[in-house]
Coordinates of C-alpha atoms in Angstrom, one line a residue:
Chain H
X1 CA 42.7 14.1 9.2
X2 CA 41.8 16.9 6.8
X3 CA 40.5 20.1 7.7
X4 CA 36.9 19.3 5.7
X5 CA 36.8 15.9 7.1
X6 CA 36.9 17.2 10.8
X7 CA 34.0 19.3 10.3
X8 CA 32.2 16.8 8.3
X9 CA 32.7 14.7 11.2
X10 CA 31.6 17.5 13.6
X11 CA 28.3 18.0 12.1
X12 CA 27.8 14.3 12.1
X13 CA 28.7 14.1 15.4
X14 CA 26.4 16.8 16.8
X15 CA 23.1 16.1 14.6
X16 CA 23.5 12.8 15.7
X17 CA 22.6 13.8 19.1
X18 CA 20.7 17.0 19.5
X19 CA 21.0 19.5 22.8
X20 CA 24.2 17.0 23.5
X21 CA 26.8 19.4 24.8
X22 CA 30.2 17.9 23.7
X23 CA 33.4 20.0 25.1
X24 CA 36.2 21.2 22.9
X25 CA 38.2 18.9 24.4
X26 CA 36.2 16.1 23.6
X27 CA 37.0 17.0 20.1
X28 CA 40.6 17.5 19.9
X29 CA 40.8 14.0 21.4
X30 CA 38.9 12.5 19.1
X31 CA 40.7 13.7 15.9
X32 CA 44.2 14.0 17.7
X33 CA 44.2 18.0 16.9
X34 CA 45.2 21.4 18.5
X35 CA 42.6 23.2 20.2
X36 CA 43.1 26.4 18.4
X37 CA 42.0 24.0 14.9
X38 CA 39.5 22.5 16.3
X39 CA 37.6 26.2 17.1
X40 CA 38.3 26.7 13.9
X41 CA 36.7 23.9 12.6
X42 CA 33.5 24.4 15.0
X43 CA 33.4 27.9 13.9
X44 CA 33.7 26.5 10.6
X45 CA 30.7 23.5 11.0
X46 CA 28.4 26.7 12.5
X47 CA 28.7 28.5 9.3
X48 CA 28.1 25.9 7.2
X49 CA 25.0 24.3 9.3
X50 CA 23.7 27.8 8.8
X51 CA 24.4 27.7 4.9
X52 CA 22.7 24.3 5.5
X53 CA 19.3 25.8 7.6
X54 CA 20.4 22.2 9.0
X55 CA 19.7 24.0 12.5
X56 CA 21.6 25.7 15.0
X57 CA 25.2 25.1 16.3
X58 CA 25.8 26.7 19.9
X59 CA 29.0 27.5 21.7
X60 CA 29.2 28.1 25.4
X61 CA 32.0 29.7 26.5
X62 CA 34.3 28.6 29.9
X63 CA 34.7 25.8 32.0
X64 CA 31.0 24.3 31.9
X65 CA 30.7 25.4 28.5
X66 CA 31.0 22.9 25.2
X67 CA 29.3 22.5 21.4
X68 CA 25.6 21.5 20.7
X69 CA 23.3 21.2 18.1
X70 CA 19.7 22.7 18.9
X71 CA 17.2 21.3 16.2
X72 CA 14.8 23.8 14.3
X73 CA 11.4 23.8 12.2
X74 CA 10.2 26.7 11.0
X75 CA 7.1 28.7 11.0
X76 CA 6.3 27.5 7.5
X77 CA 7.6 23.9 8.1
X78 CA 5.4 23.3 10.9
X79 CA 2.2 24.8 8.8
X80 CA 3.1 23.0 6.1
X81 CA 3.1 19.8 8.8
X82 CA -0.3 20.9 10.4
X83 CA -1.5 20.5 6.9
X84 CA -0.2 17.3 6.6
X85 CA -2.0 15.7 9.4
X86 CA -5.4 17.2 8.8
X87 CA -5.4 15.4 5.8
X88 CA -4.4 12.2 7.0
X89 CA -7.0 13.0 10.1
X90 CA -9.8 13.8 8.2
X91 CA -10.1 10.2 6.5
X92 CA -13.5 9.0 7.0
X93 CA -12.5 5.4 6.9
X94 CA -10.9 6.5 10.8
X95 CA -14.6 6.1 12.2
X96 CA -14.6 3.5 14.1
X97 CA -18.1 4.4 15.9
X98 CA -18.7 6.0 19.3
X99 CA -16.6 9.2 18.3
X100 CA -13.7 6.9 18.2
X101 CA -11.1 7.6 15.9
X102 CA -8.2 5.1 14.5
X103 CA -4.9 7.5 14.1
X104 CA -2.2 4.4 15.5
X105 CA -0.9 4.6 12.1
X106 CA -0.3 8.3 12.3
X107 CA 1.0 8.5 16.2
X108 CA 3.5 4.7 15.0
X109 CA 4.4 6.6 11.7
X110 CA 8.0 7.9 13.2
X111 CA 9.4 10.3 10.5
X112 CA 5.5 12.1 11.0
X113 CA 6.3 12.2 14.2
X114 CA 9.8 12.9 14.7
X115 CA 8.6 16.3 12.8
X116 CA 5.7 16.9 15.5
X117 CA 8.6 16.7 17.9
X118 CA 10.4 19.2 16.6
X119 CA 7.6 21.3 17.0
X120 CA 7.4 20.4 20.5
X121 CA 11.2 20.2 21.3
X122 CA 11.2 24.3 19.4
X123 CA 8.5 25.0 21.9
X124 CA 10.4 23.9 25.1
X125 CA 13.7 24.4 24.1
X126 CA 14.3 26.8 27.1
X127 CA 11.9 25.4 29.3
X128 CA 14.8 24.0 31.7
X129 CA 13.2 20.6 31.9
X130 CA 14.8 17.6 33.6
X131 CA 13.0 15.0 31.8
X132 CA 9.9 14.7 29.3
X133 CA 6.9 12.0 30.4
X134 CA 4.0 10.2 28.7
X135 CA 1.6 7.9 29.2
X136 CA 1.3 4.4 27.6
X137 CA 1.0 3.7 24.4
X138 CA 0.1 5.7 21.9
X139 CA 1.9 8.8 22.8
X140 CA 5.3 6.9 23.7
X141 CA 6.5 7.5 19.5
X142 CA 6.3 11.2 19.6
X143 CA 7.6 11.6 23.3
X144 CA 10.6 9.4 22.1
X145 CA 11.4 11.6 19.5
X146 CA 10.7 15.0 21.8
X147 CA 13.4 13.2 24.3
X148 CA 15.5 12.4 21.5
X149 CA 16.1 16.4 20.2
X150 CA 16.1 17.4 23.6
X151 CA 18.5 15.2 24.9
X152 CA 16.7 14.5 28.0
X153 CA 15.4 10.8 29.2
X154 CA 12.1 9.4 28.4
X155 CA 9.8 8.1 31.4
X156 CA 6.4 6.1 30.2
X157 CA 3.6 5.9 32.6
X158 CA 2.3 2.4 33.0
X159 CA -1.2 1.2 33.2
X160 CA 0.0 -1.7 35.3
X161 CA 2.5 -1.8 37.9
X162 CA 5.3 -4.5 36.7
X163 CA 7.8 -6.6 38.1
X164 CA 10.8 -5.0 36.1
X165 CA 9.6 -2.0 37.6
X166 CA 10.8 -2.2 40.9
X167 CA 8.5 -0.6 43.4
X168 CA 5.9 2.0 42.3
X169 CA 3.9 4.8 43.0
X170 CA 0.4 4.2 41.8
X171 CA -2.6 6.6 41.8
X172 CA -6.3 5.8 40.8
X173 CA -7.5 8.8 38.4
X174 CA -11.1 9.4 36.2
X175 CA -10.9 8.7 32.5
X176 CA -14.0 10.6 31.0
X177 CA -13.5 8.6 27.4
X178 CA -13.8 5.2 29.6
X179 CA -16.3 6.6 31.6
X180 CA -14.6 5.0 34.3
X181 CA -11.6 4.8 37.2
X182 CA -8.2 3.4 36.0
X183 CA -5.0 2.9 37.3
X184 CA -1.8 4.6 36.9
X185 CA 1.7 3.9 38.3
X186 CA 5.2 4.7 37.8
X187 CA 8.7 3.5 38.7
X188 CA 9.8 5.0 41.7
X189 CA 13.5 5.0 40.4
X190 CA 12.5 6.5 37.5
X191 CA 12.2 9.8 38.9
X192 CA 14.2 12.5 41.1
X193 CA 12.2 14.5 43.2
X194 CA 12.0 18.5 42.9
X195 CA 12.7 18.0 38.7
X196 CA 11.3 19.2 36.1
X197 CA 8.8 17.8 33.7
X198 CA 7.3 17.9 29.8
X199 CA 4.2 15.6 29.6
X200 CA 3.8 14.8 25.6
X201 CA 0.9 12.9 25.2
X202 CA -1.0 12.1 21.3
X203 CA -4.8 13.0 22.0
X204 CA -6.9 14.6 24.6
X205 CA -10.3 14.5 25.0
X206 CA -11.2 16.4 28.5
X207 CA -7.5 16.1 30.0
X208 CA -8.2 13.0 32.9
X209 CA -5.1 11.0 31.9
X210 CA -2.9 14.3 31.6
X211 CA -3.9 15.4 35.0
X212 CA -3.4 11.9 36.4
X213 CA 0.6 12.2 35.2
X214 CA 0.4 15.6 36.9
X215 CA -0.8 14.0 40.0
X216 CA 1.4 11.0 39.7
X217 CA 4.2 13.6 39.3
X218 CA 3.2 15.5 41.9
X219 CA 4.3 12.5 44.4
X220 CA 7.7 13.4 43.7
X221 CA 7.3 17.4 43.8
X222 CA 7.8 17.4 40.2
X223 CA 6.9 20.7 38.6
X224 CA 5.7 20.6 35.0
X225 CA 7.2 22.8 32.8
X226 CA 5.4 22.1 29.7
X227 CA 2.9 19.8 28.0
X228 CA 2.5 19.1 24.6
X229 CA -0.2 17.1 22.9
X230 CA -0.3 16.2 19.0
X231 CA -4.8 16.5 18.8
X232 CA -7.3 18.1 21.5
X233 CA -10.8 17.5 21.2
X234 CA -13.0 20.6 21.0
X235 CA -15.8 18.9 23.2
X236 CA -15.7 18.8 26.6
X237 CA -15.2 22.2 26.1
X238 CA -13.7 22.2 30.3
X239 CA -10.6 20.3 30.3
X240 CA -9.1 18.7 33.6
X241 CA -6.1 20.6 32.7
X242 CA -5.6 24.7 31.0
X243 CA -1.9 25.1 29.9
X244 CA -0.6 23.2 27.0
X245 CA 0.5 23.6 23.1
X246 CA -2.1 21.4 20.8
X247 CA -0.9 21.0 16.9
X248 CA -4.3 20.6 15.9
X249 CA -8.1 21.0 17.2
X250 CA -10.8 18.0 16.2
X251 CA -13.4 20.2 16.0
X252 CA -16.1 17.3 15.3
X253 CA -16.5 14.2 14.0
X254 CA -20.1 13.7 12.5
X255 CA -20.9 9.8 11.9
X256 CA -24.2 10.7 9.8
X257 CA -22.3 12.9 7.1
X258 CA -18.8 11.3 7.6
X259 CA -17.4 14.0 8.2
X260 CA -14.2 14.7 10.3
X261 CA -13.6 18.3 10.9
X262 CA -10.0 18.8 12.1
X263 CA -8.0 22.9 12.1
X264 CA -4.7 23.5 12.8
X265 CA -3.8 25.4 16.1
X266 CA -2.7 29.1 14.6
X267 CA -1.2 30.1 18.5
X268 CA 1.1 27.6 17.8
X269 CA 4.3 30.0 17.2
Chain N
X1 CA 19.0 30.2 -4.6
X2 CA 22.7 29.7 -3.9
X3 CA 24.2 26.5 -5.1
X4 CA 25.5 25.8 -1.5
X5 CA 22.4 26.5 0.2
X6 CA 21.1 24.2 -2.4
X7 CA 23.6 21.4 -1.3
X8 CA 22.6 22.3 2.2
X9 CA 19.0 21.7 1.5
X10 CA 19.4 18.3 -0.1
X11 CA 21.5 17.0 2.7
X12 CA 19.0 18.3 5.0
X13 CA 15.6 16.8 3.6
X14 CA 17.1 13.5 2.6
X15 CA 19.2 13.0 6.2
X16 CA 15.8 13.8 8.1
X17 CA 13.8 11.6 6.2
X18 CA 16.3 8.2 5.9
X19 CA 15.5 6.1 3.2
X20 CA 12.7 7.9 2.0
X21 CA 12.8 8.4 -1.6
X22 CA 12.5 11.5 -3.1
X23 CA 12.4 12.6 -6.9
X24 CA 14.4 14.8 -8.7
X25 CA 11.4 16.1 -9.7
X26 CA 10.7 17.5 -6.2
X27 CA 13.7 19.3 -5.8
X28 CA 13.5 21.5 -9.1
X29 CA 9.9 22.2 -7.5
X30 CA 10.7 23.2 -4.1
X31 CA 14.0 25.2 -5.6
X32 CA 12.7 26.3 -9.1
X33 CA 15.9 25.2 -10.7
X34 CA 16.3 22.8 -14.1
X35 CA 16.8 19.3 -14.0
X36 CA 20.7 19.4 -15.1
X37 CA 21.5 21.8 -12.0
X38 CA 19.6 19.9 -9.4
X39 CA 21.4 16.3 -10.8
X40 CA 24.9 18.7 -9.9
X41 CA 23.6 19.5 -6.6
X42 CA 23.0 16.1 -5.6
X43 CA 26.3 15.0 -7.2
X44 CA 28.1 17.2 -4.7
X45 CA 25.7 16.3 -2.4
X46 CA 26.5 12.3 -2.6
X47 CA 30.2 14.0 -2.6
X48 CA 29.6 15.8 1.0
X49 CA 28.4 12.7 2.7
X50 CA 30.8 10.6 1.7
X51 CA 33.3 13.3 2.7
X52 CA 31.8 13.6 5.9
X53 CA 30.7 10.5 6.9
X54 CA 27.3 10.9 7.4
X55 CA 26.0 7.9 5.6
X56 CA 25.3 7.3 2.1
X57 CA 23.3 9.2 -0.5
X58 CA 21.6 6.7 -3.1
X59 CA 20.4 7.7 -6.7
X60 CA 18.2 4.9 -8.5
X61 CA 17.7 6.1 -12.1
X62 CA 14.9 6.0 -14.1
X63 CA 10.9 6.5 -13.9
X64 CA 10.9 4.8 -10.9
X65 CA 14.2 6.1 -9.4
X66 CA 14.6 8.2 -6.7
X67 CA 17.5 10.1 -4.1
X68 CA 17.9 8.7 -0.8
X69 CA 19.9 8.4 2.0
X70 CA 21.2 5.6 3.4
X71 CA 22.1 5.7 7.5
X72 CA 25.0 3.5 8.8
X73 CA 27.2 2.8 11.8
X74 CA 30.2 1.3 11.3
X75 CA 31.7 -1.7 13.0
X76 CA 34.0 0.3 15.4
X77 CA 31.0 2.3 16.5
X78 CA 29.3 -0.6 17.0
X79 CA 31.6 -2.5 19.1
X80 CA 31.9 0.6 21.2
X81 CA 28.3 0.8 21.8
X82 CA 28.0 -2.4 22.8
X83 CA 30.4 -1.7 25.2
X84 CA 28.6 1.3 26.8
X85 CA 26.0 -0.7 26.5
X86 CA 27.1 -3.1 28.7
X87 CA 28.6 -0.7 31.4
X88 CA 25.2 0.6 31.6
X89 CA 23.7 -3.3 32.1
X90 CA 25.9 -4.6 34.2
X91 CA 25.5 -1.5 37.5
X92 CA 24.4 -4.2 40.4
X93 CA 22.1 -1.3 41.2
X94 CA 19.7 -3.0 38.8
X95 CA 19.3 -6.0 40.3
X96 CA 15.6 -6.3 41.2
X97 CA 15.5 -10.0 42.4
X98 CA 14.0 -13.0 41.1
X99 CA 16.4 -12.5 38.3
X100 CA 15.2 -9.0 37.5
X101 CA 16.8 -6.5 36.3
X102 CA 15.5 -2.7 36.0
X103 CA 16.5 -1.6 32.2
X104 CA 13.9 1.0 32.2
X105 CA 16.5 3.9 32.2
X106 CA 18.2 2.5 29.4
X107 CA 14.9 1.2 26.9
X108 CA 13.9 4.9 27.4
X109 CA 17.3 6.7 26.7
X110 CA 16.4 7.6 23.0
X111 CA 19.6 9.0 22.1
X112 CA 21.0 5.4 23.2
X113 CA 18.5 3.5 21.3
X114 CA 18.8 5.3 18.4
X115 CA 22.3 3.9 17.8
X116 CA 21.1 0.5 18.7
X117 CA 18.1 0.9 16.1
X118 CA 21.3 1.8 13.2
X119 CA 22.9 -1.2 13.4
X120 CA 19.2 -3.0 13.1
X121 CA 18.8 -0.8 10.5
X122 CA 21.8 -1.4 9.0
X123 CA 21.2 -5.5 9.3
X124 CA 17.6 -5.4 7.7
X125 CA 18.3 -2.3 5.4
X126 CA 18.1 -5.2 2.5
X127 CA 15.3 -7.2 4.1
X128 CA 12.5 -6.3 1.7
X129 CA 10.1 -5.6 5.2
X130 CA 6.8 -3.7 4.5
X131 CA 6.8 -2.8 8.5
X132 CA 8.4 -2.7 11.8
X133 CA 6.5 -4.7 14.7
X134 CA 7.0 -4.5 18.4
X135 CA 4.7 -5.5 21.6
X136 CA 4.6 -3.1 24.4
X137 CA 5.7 -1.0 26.2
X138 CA 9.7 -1.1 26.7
X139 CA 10.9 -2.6 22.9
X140 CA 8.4 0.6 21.4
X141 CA 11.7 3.3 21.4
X142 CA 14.0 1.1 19.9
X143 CA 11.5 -0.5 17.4
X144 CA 10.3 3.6 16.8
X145 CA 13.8 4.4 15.8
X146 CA 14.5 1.3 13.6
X147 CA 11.2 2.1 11.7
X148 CA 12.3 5.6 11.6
X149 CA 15.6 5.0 9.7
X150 CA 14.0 2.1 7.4
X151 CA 11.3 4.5 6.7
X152 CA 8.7 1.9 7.5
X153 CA 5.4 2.2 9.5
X154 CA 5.6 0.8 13.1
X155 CA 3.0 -1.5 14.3
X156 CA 2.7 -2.1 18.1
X157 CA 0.9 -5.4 19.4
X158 CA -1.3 -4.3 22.5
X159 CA -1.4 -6.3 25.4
X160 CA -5.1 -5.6 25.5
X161 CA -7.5 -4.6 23.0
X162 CA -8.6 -0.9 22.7
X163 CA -12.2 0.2 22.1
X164 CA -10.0 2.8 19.5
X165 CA -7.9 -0.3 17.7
X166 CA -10.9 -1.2 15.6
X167 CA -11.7 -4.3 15.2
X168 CA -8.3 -6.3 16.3
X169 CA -7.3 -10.4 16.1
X170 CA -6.0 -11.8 19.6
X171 CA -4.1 -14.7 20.5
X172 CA -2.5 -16.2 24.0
X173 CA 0.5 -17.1 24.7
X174 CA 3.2 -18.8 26.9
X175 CA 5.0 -16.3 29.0
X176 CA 8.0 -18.3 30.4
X177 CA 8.7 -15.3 32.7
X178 CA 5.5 -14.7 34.3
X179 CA 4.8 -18.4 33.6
X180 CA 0.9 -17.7 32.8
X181 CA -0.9 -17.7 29.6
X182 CA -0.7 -13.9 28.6
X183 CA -3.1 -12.7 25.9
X184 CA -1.9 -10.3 22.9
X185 CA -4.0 -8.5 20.5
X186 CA -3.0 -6.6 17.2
X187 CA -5.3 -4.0 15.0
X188 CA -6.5 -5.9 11.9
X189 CA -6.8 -2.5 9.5
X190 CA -3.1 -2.6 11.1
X191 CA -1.9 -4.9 8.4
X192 CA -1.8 -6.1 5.4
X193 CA -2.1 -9.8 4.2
X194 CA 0.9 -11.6 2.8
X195 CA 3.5 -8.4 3.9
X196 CA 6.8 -9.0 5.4
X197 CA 8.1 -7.9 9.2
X198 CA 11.2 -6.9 11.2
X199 CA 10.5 -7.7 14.6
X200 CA 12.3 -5.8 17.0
X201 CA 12.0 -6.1 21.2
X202 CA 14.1 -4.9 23.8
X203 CA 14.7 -8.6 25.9
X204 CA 14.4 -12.2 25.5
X205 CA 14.5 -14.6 28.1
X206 CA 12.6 -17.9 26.9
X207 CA 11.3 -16.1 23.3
X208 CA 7.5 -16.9 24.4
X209 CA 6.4 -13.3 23.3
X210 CA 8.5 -13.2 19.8
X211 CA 7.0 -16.8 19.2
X212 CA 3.6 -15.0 20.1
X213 CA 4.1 -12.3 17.6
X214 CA 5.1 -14.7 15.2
X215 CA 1.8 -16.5 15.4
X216 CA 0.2 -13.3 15.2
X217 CA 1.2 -12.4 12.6
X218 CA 1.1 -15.8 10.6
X219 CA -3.4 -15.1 10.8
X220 CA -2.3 -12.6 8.1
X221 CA 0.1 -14.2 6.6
X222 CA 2.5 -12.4 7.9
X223 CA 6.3 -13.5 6.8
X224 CA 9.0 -12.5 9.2
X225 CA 11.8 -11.5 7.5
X226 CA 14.3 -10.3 10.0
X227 CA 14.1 -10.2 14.1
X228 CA 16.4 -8.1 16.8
X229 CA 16.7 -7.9 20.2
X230 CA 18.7 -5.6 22.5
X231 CA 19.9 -8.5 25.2
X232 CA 19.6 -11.7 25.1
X233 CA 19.4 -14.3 28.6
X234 CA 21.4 -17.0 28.2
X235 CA 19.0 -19.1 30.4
X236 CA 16.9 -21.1 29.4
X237 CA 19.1 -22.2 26.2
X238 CA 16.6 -23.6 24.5
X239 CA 14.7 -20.6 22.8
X240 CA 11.2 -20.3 21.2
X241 CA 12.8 -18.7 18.4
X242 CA 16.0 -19.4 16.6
X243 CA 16.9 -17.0 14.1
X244 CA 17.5 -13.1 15.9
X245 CA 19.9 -10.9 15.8
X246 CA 21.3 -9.7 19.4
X247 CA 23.0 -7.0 20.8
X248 CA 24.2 -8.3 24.0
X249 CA 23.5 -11.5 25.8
X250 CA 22.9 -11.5 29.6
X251 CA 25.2 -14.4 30.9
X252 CA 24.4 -14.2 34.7
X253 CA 22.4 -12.5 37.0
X254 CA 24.5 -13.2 40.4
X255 CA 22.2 -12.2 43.1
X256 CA 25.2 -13.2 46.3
X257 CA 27.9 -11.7 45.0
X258 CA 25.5 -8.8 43.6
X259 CA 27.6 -9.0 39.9
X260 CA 26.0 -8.7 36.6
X261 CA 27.4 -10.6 33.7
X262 CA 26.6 -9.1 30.1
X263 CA 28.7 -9.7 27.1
X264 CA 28.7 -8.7 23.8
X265 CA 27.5 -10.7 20.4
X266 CA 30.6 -11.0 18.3
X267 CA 28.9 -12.3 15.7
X268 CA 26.8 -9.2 14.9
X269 CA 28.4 -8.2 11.9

């Protein structure tokens, strides 16, 4: 295999999956090669994703250690984003009454998304999570993709316990946009207790499902280590919950002038 | 701007957008280069990915044309995820009785589905499909990704309707595996009338739920142009549905002698 193939094939290989640490060995296996080449080809892929601003090849050094990609957007990439969505978010056909807004073809729109992640997935890159959790349904798209760049496993939050489940843990919490208690519950098998967790969640309006996962997590002494949500709304102005990164901030939606006012959050970075 | 970097930036933008077209047009804009250099870079560009195997770079020419890229896993990879795949499946630890099976873990593994959405992707990349179409909550990841590499919305059929759907069309429906009628319910500013649809679910036992979807989606007219499933149950034989494409097929559930049987579909490619 030729020198410029094996890198080619390195890149590949890493981009494909994200915050995957591969070992040297793994490498040299795979293409049949010395290790002393194959450094040199990894040294060789780091440059060039570099060149590439493709993102950010790491090495770890010793036994433990291996190769990984760590996916990046920039400052300017992620404005450019936040820009983006308000546009698509201040459509006044959304309305659909009642403060309600329609966004499930923004949150099911997967290459808008997959970009929201990497906001997210920049934000908690250190954050020494075990696993990253959302709620059904809208939210699952964007939390796949978080999981996805972080390498870490997805858990979803179910509004009903079911059979393929196994047994569950359920917990009765107050939605304030139902006006009304509902049900959560969550595999047990699904989690290990004493991890650590990212909730990514779409929307929040004054934070009742986010502090049920919280609560739900806290049955297995699961600390959260993060929370990201794609839109906050401004009003309540007292959320169930304080620490978490919001892309953007519906500031108000006015059915009389059909007007939806959405900003960016600018404490993103 | 250095050619390379140029190079670097093309691969970039079209590999994290698959199948998205772009014009040449945009790139002299976001590099401030002429026409004849940009067609170079993407020359080289189409060069590199062959070279390293990261899928294929398309140029359509004309008005209408466009540069895209192309994903692809090849049939090696393929028969090697199915057989990881089927490792995975076949841990007795799964067994929840009644026939059940936990697959949670695995539905949720995004990294994992990924893959599995490439060679959907791959199957339906000629279709013609104006969406992606799922029902919740454990086929959305895979059905995220495939819509991801297709470039197509997702839409997700809702078990109930949502006061923030909008106004939505529901139907009921057979459920061989909970053997009740089950109720389904789909946004109608969701869709539009006369489109096409790759359906894509995680597992079919009887094929109640696809036929459900199908029905769906035939009050708008809705022509389903490809379906695919991650696992199949061999039992019952007689399906709901006859034309799908399957990953795996789920020969046995052995609940005595606590053994799994999962085989691949051969006949994938």
């Amino acid at each position: 295999m030729k020198k410029t193939k094996r890198v080619g094939a390195i890149i590949k290989i890493l981009t494909e999956a994200p915050n995957k640490s591969f070992s040297l060995r793994y490498f040299c296996d795979t293409f049949g090669a010395a290790k002393s080449s194959v450094s040199e080809d990894i040294a060789s892929a780091k440059e060039l994703c570099e060149e590439m601003m493709l993102g950010r090849i790491e090495t770890a050094p010793g036994v433990g250690g291996g190769v990984r990609f760590v996916p990046y957007i920039s400052d300017e990439d992620t404005v450019k984003l936040q820009e983006e969505l308000i546009e698509k978010m201040s459509d006044p056909g959304r309305m659909l009454g009642g403060g309600f807004l329609y966004t499930s073809d923004i949150m099911f729109d997967s290459q808008l998304v997959r970009r929201v992640a990497t906001v997210f997935a920049r934000k908690f890159q250190e954050s020494g999570a075990d696993f990253v959790v959302t709620i059904e349904t809208k939210g699952i798209p964007v939390a796949v993709m978080t999981a996805y760049l972080l390498n870490l496993p997805l858990v979803v939050v179910r509004r009903e316990a079911k059979v393929s489940e196994g047994s569950t843990v359920s917990i009765n919490y107050f939605s304030g946009t139902n006006d009304r208690i509902q049900k959560m519950s969550i595999a047990k098998r699904a989690l290990k207790n004493g991890s650590k967790a990212i909730v990514i969640d779409d929307f929040m309006r004054g934070g009742g499902s986010i502090k049920g996962i919280y609560e739900i997590l806290g049955e297995f002494d699961v600390e959260v280590v993060g929370t990201g949500i794609i839109m906050t709304s401004k009003t309540p102005e007292k959320k169930r919950i304080s620490d978490y990164v919001t892309i953007l901030h519906l500031e108000e939606v006015d059915e009389e002038e059909r007007k939806i006012t959405v900003l960016p959050n600018c404490q993103i970075f």
